[in-house]
Short mmCIF file of C-alpha atoms in Angstrom, two decimals:
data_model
loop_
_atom_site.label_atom_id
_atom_site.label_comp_id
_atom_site.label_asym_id
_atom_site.label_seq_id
_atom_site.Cartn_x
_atom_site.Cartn_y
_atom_site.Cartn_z
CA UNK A 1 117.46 152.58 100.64
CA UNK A 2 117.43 150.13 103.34
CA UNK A 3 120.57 148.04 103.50
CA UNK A 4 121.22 144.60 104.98
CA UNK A 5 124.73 143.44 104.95
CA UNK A 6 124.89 139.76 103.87
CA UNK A 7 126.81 139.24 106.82
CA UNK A 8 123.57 140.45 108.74
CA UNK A 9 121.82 137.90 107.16
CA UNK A 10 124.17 134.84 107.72
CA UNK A 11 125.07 135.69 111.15
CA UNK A 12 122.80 133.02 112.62
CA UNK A 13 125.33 130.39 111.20
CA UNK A 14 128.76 130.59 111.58
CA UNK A 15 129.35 127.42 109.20
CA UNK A 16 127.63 129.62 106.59
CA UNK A 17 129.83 132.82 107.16
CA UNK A 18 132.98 130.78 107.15
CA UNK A 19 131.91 128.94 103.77
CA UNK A 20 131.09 132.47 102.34
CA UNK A 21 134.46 133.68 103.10
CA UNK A 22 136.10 131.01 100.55
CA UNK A 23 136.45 132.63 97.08
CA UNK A 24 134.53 131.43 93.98
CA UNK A 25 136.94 130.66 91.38
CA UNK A 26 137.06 133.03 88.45
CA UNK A 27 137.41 130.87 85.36
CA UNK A 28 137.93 132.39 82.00
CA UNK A 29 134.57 131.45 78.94
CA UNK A 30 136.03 129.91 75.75
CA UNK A 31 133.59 130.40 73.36
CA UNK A 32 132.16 126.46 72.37
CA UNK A 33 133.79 126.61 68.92
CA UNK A 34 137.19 126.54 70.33
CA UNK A 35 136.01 123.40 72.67
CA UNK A 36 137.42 120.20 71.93
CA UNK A 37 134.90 117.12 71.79
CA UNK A 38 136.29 115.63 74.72
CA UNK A 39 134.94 119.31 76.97
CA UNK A 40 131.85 118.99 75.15
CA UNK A 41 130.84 115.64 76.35
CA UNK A 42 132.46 116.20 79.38
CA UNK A 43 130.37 119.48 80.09
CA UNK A 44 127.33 117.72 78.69
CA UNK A 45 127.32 114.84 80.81
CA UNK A 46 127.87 116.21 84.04
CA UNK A 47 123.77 116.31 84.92
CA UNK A 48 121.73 114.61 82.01
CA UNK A 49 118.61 113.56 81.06
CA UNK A 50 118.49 109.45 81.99
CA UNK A 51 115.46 106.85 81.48
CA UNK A 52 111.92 107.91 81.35
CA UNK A 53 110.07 107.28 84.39
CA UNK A 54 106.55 107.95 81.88
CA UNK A 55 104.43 104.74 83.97
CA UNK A 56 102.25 102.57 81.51
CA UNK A 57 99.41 104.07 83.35
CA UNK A 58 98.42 107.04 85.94
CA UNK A 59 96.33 105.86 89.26
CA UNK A 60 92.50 104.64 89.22
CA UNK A 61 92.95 105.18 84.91
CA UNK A 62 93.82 108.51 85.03
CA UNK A 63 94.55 109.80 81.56
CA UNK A 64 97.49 112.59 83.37
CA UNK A 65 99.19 113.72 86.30
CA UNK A 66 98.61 117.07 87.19
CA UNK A 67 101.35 119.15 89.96
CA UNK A 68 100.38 122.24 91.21
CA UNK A 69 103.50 124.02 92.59
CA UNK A 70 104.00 127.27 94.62
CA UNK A 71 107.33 129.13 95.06
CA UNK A 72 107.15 130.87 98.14
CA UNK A 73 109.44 133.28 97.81
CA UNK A 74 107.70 136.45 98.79
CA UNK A 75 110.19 138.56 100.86
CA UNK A 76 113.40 136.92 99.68
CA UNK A 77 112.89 137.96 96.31
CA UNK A 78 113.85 141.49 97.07
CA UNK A 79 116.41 140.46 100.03
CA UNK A 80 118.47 137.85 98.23
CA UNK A 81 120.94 140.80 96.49
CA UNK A 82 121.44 142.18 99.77
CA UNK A 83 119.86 145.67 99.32
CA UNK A 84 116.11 145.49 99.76
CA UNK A 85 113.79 148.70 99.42
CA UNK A 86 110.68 149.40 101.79
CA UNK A 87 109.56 149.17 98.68
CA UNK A 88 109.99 145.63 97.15
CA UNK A 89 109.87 144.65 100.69
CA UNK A 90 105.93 145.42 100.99
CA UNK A 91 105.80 144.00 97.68
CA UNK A 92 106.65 140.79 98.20
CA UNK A 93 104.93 140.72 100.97
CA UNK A 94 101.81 140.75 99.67
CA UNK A 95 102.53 136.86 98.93
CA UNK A 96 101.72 136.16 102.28
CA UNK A 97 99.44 138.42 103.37
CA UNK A 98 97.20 138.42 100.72
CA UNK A 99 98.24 136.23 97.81
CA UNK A 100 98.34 132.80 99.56
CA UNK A 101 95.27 133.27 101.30
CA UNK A 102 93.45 133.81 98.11
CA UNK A 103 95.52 130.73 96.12
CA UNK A 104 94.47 128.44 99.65
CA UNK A 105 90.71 129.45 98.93
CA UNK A 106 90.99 128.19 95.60
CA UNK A 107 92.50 125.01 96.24
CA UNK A 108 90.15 124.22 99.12
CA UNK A 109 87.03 125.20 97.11
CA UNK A 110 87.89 122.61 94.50
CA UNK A 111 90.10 120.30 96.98
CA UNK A 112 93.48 120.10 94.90
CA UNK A 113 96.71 118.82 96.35
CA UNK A 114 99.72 121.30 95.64
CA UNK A 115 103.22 121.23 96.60
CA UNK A 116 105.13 124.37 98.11
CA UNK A 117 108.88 124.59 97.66
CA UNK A 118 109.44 127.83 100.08
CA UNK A 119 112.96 129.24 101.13
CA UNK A 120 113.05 128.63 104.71
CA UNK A 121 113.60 132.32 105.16
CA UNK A 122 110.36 133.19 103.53
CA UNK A 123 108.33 130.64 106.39
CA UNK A 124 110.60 132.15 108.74
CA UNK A 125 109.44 135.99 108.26
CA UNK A 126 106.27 134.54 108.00
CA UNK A 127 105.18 130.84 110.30
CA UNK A 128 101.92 131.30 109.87
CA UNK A 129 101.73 130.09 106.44
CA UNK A 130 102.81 126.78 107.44
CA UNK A 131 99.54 126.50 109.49
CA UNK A 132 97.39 127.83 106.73
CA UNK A 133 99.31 125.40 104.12
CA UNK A 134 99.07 121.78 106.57
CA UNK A 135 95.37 123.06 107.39
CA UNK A 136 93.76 120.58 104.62
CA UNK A 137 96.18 117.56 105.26
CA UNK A 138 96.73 117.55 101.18
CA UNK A 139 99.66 119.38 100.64
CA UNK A 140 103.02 119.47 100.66
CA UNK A 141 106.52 121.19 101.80
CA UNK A 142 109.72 121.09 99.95
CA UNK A 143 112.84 123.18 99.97
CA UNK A 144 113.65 126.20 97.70
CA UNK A 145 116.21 127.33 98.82
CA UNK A 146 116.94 128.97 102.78
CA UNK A 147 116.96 132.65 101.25
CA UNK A 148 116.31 132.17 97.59
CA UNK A 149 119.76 131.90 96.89
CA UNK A 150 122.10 132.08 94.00
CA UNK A 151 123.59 128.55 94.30
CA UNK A 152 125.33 128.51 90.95
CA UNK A 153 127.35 131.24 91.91
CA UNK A 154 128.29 129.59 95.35
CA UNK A 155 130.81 127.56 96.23
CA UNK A 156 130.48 123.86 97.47
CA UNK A 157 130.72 124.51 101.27
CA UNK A 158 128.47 127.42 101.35
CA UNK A 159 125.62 126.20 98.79
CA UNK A 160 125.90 123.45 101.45
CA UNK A 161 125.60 124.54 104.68
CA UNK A 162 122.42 126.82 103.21
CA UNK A 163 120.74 124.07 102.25
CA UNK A 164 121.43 121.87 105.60
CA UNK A 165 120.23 124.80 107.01
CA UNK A 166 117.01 124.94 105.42
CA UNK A 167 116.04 121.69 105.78
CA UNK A 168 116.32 121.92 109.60
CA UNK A 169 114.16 124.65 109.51
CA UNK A 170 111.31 124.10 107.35
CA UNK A 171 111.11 120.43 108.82
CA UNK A 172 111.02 122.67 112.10
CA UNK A 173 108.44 125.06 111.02
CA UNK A 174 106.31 122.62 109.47
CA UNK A 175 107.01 119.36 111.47
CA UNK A 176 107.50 117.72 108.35
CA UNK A 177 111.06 116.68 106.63
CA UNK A 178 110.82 117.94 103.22
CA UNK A 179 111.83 114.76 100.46
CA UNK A 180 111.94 117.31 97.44
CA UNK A 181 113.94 119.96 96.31
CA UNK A 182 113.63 123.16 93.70
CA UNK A 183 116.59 125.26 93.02
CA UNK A 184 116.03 129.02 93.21
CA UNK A 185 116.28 130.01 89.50
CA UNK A 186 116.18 126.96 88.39
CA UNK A 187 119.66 125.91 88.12
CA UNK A 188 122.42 123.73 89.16
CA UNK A 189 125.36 124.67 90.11
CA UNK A 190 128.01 122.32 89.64
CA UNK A 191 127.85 120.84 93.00
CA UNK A 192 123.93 121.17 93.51
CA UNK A 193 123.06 117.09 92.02
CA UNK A 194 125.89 116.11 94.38
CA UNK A 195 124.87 117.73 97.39
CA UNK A 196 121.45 116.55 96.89
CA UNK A 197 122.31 113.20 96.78
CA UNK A 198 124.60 113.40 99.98
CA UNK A 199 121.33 115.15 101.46
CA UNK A 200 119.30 112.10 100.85
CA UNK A 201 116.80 113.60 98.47
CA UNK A 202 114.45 112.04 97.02
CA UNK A 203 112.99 113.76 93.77
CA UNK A 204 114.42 117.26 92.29
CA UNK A 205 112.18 119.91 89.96
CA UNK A 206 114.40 122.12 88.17
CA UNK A 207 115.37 121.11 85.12
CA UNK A 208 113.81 120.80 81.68
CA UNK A 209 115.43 118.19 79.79
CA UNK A 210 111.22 116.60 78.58
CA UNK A 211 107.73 116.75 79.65
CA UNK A 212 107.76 113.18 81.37
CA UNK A 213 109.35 112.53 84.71
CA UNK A 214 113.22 110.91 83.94
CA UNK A 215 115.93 109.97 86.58
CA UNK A 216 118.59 112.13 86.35
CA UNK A 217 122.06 110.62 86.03
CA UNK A 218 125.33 112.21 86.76
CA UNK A 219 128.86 111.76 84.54
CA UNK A 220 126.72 108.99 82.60
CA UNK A 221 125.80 106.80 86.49
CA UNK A 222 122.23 106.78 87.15
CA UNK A 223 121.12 108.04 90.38
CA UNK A 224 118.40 106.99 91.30
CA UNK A 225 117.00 110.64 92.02
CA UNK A 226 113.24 111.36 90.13
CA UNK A 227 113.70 114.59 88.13
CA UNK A 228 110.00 116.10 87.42
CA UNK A 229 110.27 118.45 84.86
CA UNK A 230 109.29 122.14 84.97
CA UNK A 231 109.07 124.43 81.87
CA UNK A 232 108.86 128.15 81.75
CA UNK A 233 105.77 128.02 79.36
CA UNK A 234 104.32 126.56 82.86
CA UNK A 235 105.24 129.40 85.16
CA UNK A 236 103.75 132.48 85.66
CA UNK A 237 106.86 134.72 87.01
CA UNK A 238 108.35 136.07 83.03
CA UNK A 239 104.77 136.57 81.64
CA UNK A 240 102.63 138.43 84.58
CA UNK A 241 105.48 141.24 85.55
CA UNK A 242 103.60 144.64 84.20
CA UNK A 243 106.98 146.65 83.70
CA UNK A 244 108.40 143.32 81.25
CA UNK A 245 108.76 143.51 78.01
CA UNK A 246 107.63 140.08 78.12
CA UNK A 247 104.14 140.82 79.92
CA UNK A 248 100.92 139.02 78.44
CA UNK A 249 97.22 139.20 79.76
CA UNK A 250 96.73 136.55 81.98
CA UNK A 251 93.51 134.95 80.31
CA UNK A 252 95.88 134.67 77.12
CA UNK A 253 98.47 132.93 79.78
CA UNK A 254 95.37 130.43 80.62
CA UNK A 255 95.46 129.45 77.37
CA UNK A 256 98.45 128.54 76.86
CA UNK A 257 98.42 126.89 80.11
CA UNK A 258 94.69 124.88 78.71
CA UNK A 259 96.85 123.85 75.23
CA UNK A 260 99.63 122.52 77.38
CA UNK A 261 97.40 120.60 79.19
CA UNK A 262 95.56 119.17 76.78
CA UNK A 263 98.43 117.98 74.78
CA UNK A 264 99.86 116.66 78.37
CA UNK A 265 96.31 114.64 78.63
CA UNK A 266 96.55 113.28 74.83
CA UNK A 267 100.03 112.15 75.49
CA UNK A 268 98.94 110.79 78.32
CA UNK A 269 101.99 112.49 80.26
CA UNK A 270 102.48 114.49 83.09
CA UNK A 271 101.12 118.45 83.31
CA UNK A 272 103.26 120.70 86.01
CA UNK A 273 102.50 124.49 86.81
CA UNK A 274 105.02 126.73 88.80
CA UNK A 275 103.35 129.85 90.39
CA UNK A 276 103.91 132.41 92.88
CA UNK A 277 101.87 133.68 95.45
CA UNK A 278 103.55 137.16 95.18
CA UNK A 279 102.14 136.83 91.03
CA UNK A 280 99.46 135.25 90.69
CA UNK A 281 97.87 135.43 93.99
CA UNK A 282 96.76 138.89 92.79
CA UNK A 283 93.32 139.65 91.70
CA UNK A 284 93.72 139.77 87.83
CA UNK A 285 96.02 137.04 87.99
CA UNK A 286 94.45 134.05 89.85
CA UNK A 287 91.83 134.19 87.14
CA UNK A 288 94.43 132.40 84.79
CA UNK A 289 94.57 129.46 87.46
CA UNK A 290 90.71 129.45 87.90
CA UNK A 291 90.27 129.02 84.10
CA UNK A 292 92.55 126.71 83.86
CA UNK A 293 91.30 124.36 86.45
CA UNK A 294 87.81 125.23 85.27
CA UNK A 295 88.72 123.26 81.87
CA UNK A 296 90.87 120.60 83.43
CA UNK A 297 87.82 119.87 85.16
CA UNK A 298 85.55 120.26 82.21
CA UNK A 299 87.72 117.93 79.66
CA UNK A 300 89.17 115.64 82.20
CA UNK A 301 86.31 114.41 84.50
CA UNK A 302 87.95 111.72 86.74
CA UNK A 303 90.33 110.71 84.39
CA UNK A 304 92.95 113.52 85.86
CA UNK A 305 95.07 112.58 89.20
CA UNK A 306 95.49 115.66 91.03
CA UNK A 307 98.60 115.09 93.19
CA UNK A 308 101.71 116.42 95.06
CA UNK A 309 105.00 116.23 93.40
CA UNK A 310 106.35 113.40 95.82
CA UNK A 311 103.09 111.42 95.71
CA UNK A 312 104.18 111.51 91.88
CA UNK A 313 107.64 111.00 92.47
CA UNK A 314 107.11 108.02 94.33
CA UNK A 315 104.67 106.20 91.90
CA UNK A 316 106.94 106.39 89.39
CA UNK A 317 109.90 105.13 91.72
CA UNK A 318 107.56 102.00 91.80
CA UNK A 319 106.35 101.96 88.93
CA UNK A 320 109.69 101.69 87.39
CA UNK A 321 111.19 100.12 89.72
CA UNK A 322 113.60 102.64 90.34
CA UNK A 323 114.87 101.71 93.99
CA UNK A 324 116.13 104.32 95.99
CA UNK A 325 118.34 107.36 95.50
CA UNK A 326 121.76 106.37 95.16
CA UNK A 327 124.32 108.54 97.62
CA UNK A 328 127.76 109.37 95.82
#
């Protein structure tokens, strides 16, 4: 087994190595029966679920929004635990080689916008992608993380200094500053909404509190920061891994993905799909995301608005008018 010492990893950045060496604190679960009201609400209200940012109407009379996302994790996947195989290695790295080649074929064919929220590791191991991604002008870069990182188990000062870090260098790699942000897993920890607002962000997409975008408020303050919902009925990662006991065919994915849409397009709301070169950029697999934009198409001729999370983000700012993300 191929090892590489976290230490390894960090040692470009001393802030990050001195922030690892402070301890997590070790706190003791109480089950929530023995909680007193006062912990519940407390708990509850540290990152909730504010106004609806649903806008009275979509651009040019679109009936929905529709976000294409990408998590380009490939690589960090297998390094993020710190003991990578040869094997999960060349797995992963089929993402770039061969899996977001395919997915960029797609999206030119039928000229869809997508957003990529990559771990500036990932775009590290592998620049080229950021030339292959800015090739069309219709996409966009935002951060996931620098090496697809565990932030809920990290403390302030280090969850920090990663993602300082990463922003540097994907606005390096890609000359663009990235305005959005997607936690890896899809969590917070509880210093992640902070930090983001320090950060200056200007839209998150982690959380799943409704379909619509909302702002997200912290200890019952607005902030002024766009959440834009993701779901894991929308992402391909728990329902294409063969050796699950979750796994389902992908055409039986597609429809899922085609009911969710439709319902999103009756509601009038907002329709967002998470995928993964490493997953569905395989052959079996990108069949799911053909179909499905193969009936989007079909049911929602010009009356869908195909765009990037921030070009989404920022209509409903206005459209609301939200004003801008509020710092601490």
């Amino acid at each position: 087994m191929l090892r590489f010492p976290l230490a390894l990893l960090l040692a470009c950045c001393p802030a990050i190595l001195q922030a690892q060496a402070q301890p997590v604190p070790i706190t003791t679960a109480k089950p929530g029966w023995k909680w007193t009201m006062d912990s519940v609400h407390t708990v509850v209200n540290e990152v909730r679920a504010g106004r609806s940012l649903q806008p009275a109407a979509w651009p040019n009379g679109s009936r929905v929004a529709v976000l294409l996302s990408f998590d380009v994790d490939n690589e960090t996947i297998a390094i993020r635990y710190g003991e990578p195989t040869v094997g999960s290695l060349a797995e992963m790295q089929y993402g770039a080689r061969v899996g977001l080649p395919r997915i960029m074929r797609l999206l030119d064919k039928h000229e869809i916008p997508a957003s990529f929220f990559i771990p500036s590791v990932s775009l590290a191991i592998t620049p080229s992608m950021a030339d292959l991604i800015k090739k069309s002008g219709r996409h966009e870069f935002a951060v996931h993380g620098w090496i697809h990182e565990l932030n809920m188990t990290l403390p302030d000062s280090a969850e920090r200094a990663l993602l300082a870090k990463a922003v540097a260098e994907l606005t390096a790699l890609t000359g663009q500053k990235p305005t959005g942000y997607r936690a890896p897993s899809w969590n917070f920890s509880p210093n992640t909404l902070a930090i983001l607002r320090d950060m200056g962000f200007r839209y998150e997409s982690s959380l799943m509190a409704d379909d619509a975008p909302y702002e997200l408020v912290q200890r019952g303050q607005p902030t002024g920061l766009v959440e834009l919902p993701v779901q894991w009925i929308l992402d391909d990662a728990p329902l294409f891994d063969p050796r699950g006991e979750r796994y389902m065919n992908p055409r039986d994915v597609a429809r899922v993905w085609m009911d969710e849409f439709d319902k999103a397009y009756e509601e009038g709301t907002m329709f967002v799909l998470t995928l993964h070169p490493h997953v569905s950029g395989h052959r079996s697999r990108i069949v799911a995301l053909e179909l499905l934009i193969a009936h989007i198409q079909a049911k929602g001729a010009g009356k869908v608005w195909w765009a990037t999370h921030a070009e989404v983000a920022e209509y409903v700012r206005k459209a609301s008018k939200l004003g801008e993300p509020r710092a601490r």
